[in-house]
PDB file of C-alpha atoms in Angstrom:
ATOM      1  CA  UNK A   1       4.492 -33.266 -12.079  1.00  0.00           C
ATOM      2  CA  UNK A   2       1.748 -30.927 -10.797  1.00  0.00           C
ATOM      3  CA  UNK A   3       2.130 -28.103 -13.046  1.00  0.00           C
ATOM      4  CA  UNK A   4       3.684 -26.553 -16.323  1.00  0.00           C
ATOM      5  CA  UNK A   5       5.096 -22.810 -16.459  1.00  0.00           C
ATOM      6  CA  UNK A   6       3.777 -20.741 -19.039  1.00  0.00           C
ATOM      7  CA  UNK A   7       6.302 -17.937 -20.468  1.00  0.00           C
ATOM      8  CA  UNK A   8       5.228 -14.954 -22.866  1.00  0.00           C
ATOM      9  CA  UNK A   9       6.399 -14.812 -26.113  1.00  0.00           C
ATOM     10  CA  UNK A  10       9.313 -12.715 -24.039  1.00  0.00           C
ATOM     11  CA  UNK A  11      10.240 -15.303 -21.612  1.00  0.00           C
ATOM     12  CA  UNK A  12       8.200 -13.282 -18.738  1.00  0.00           C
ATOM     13  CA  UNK A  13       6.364 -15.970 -16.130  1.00  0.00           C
ATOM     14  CA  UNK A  14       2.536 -15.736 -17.286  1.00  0.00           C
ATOM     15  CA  UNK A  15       0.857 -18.330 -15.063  1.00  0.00           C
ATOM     16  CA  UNK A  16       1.138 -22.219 -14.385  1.00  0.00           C
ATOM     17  CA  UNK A  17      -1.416 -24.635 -16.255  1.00  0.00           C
ATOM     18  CA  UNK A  18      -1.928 -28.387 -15.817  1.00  0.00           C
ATOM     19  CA  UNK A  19       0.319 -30.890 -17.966  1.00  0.00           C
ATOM     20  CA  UNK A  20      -2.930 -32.006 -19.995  1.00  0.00           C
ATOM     21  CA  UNK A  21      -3.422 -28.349 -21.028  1.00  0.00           C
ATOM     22  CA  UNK A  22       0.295 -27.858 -21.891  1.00  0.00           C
ATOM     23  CA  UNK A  23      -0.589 -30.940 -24.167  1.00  0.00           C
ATOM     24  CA  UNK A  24      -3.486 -29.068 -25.605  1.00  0.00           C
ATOM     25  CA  UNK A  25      -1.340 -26.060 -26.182  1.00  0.00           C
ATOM     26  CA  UNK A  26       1.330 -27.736 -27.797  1.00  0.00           C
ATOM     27  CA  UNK A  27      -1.244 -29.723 -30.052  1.00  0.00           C
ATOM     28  CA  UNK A  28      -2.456 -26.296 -30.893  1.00  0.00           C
ATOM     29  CA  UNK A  29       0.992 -25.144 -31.956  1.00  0.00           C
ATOM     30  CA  UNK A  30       0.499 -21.735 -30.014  1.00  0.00           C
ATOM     31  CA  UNK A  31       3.673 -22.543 -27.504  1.00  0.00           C
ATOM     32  CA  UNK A  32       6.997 -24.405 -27.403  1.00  0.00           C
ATOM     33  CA  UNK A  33       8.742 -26.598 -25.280  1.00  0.00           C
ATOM     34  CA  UNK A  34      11.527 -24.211 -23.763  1.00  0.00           C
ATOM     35  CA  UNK A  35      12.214 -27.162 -21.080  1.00  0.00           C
ATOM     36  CA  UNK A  36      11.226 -30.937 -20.617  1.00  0.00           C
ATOM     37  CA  UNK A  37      11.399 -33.743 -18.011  1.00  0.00           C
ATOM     38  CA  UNK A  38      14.407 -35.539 -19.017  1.00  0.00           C
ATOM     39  CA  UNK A  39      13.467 -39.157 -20.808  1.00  0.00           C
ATOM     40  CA  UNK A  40       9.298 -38.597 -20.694  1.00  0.00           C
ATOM     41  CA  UNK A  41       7.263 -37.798 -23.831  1.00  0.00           C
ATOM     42  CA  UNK A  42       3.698 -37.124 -24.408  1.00  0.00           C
ATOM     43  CA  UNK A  43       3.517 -39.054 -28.197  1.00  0.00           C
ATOM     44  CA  UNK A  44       5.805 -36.516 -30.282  1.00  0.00           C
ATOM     45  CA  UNK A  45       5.749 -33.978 -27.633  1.00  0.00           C
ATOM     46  CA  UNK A  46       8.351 -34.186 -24.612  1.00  0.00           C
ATOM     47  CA  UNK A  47       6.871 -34.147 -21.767  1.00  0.00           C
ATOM     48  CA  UNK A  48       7.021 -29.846 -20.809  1.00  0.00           C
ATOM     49  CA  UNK A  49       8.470 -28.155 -17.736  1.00  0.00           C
ATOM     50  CA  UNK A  50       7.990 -24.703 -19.052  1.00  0.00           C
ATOM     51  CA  UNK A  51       6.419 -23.575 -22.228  1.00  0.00           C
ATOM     52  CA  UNK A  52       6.411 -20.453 -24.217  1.00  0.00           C
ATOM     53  CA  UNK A  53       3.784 -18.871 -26.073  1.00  0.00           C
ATOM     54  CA  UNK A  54       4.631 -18.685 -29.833  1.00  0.00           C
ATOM     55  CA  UNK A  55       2.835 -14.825 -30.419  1.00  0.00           C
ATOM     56  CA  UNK A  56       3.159 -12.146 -27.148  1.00  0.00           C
ATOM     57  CA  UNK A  57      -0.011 -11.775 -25.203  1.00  0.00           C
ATOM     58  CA  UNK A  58      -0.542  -8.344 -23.381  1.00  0.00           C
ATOM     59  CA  UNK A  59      -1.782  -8.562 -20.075  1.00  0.00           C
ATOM     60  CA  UNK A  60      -3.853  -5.052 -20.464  1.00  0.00           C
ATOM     61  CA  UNK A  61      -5.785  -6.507 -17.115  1.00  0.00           C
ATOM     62  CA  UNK A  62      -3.049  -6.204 -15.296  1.00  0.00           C
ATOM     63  CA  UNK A  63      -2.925  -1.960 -15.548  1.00  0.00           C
ATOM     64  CA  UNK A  64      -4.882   0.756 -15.347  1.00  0.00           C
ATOM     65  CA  UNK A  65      -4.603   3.701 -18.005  1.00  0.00           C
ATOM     66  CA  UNK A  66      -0.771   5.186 -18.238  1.00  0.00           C
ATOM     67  CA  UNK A  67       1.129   2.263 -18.035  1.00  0.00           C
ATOM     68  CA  UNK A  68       1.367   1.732 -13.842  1.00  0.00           C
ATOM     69  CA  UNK A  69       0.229  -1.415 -12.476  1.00  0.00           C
ATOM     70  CA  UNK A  70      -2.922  -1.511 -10.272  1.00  0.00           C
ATOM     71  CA  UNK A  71      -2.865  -0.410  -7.172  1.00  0.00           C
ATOM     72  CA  UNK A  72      -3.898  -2.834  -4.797  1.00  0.00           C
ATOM     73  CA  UNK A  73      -3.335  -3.318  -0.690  1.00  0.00           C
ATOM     74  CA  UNK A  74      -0.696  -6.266  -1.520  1.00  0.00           C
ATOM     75  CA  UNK A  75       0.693  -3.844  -4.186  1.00  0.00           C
ATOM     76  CA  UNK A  76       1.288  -1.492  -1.770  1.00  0.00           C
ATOM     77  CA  UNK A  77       2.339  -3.306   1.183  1.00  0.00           C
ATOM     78  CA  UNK A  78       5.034  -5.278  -1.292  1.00  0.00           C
ATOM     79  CA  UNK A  79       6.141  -1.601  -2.539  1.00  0.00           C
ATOM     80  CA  UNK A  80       7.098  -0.331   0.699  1.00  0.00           C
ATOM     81  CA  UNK A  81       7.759  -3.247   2.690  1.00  0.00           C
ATOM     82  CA  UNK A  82       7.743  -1.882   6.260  1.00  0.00           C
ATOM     83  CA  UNK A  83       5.386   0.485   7.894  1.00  0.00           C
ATOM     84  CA  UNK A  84       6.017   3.585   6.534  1.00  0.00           C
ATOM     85  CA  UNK A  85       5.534   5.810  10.299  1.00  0.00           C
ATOM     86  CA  UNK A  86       7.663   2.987  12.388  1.00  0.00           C
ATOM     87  CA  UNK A  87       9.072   1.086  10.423  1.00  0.00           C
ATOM     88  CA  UNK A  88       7.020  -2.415  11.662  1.00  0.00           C
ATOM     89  CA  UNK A  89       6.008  -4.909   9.670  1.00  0.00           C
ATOM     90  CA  UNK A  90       3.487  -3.341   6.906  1.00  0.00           C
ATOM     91  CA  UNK A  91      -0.014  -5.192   8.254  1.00  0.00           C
ATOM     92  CA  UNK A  92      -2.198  -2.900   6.496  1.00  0.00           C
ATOM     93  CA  UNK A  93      -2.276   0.016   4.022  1.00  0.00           C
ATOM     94  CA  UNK A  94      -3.181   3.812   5.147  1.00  0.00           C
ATOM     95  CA  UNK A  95      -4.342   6.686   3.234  1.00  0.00           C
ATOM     96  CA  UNK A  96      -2.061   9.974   3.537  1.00  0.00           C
ATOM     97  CA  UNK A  97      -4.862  11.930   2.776  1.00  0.00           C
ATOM     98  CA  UNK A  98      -7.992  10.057   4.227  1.00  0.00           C
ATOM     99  CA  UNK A  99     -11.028   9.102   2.205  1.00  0.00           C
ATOM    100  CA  UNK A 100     -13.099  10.942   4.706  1.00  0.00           C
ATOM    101  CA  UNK A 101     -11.590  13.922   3.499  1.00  0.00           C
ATOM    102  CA  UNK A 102     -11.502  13.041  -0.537  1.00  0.00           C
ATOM    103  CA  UNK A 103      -8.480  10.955  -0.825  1.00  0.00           C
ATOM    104  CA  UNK A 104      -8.202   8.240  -3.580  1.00  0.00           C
ATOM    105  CA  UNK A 105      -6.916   4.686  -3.024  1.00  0.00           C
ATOM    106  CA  UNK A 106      -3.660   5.931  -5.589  1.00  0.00           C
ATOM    107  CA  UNK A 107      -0.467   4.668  -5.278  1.00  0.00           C
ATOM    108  CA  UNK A 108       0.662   8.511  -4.223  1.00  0.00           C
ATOM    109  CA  UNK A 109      -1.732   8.623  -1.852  1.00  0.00           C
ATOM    110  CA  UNK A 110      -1.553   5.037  -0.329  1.00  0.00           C
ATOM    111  CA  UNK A 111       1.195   3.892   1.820  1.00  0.00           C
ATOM    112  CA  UNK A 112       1.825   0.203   4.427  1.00  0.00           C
ATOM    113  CA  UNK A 113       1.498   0.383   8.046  1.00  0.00           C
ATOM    114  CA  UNK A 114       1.009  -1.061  11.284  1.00  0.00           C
ATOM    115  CA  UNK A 115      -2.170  -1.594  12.561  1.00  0.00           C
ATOM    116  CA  UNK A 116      -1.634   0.535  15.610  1.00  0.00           C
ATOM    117  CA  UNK A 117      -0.065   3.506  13.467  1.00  0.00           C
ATOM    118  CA  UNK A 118      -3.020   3.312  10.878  1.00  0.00           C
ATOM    119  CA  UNK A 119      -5.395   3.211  13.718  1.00  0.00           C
ATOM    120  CA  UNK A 120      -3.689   6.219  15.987  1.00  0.00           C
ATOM    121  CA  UNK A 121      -3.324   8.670  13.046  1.00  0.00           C
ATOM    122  CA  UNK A 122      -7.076   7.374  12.371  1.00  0.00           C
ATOM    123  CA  UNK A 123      -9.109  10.058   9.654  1.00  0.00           C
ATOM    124  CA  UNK A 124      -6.215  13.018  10.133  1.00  0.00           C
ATOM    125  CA  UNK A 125      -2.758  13.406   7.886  1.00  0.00           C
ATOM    126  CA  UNK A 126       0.399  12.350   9.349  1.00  0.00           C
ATOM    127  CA  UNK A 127       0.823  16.414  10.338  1.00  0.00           C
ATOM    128  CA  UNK A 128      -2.039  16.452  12.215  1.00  0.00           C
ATOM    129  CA  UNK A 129      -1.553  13.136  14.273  1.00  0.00           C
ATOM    130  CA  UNK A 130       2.146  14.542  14.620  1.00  0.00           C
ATOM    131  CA  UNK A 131       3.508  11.386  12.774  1.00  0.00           C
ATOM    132  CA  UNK A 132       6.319  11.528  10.303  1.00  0.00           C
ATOM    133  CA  UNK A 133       6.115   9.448   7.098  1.00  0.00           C
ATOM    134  CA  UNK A 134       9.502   7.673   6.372  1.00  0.00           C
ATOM    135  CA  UNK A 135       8.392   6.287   3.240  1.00  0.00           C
ATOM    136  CA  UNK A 136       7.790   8.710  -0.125  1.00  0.00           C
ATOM    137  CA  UNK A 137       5.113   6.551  -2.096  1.00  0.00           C
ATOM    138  CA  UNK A 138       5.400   6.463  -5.708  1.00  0.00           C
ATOM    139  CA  UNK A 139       3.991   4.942  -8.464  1.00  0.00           C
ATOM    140  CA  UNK A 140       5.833   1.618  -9.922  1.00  0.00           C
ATOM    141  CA  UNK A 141       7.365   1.246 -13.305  1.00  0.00           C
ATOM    142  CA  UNK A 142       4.910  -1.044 -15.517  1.00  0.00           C
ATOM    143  CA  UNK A 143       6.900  -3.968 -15.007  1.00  0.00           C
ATOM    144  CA  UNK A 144       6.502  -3.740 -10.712  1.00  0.00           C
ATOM    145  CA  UNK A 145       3.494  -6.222 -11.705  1.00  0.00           C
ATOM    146  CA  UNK A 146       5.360  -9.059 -13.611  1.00  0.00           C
ATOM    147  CA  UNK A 147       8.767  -8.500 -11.412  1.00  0.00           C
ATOM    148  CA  UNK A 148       6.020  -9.409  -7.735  1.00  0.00           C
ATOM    149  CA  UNK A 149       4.628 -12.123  -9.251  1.00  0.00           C
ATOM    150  CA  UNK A 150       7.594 -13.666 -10.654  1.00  0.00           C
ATOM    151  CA  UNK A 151       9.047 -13.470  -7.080  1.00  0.00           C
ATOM    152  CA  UNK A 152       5.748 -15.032  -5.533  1.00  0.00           C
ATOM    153  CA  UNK A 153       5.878 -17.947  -8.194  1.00  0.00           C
ATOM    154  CA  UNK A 154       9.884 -18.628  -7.458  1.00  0.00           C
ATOM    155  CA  UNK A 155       8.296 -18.562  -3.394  1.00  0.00           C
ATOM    156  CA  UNK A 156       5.761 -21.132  -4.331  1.00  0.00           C
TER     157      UNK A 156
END
């Protein structure tokens, strides 16, 4: 066994540790066995699948001020899923309003694309390079964070 889960105090996926620090944790009495291998034990511990954390740790690093997740390229390429002029796969991530021209890296103002669609509408806004956006960005309820990485550990 290569690795333990670690839940939060409210069964959301934290991150995966090593077996000898799920020891150490459980030693420490600040988690709980929520699941074991079947017939192995670490002295009075069964040997832990998945753990929880006994108090709730807030994961403040994981957002910015108001409560929304940080934006980030995956962020916003896992948000919208397909390029948001054609409709390709999302290879990059393209700002509505370009930086040239002022435009934060926001999740209103960020949105996946191709690269030949990022590259052809280039420093101008989609009206100017006569492209339609098919895709309203928004910003992601606080939980958008824990919900993508829950589905990339279940993929791992």
């Amino acid at each position: 066994m290569a690795d333990v889960l670690v839940l939060n105090a409210g069964y959301e996926p934290l991150h995966r540790v090593s077996v000898r620090h799920a020891i150490h944790m459980l030693v420490r009495e600040v988690a709980v066995v929520e699941e074991a291998v079947d017939g192995r034990s670490f002295g009075p511990f069964p040997l832990p699948r998945v753990l929880r954390l006994v108090r709730y740790v807030t994961m403040r690093w994981l957002y910015k001020s108001g409560g929304a997740p940080a934006c980030t390229k995956l962020g916003v390429k896992r948000r919208d899923g397909m390029c948001a002029y054609c409709g390709g796969p999302a290879e990059t991530v393209d700002h509505i309003l370009p930086r040239s021209r002022g435009g934060p890296s926001t999740w209103m103002n960020l949105v996946a694309a191709c690269y030949e669609c990022n590259s052809h509408k280039a420093d101008r806004t989609p009206a100017e390079a006569g492209m339609v956006l098919h895709l309203t960005p928004h910003v992601p309820r606080a939980d958008y964070a824990r919900a993508i990485r829950h589905r990339a550990a279940r993929a791992a």
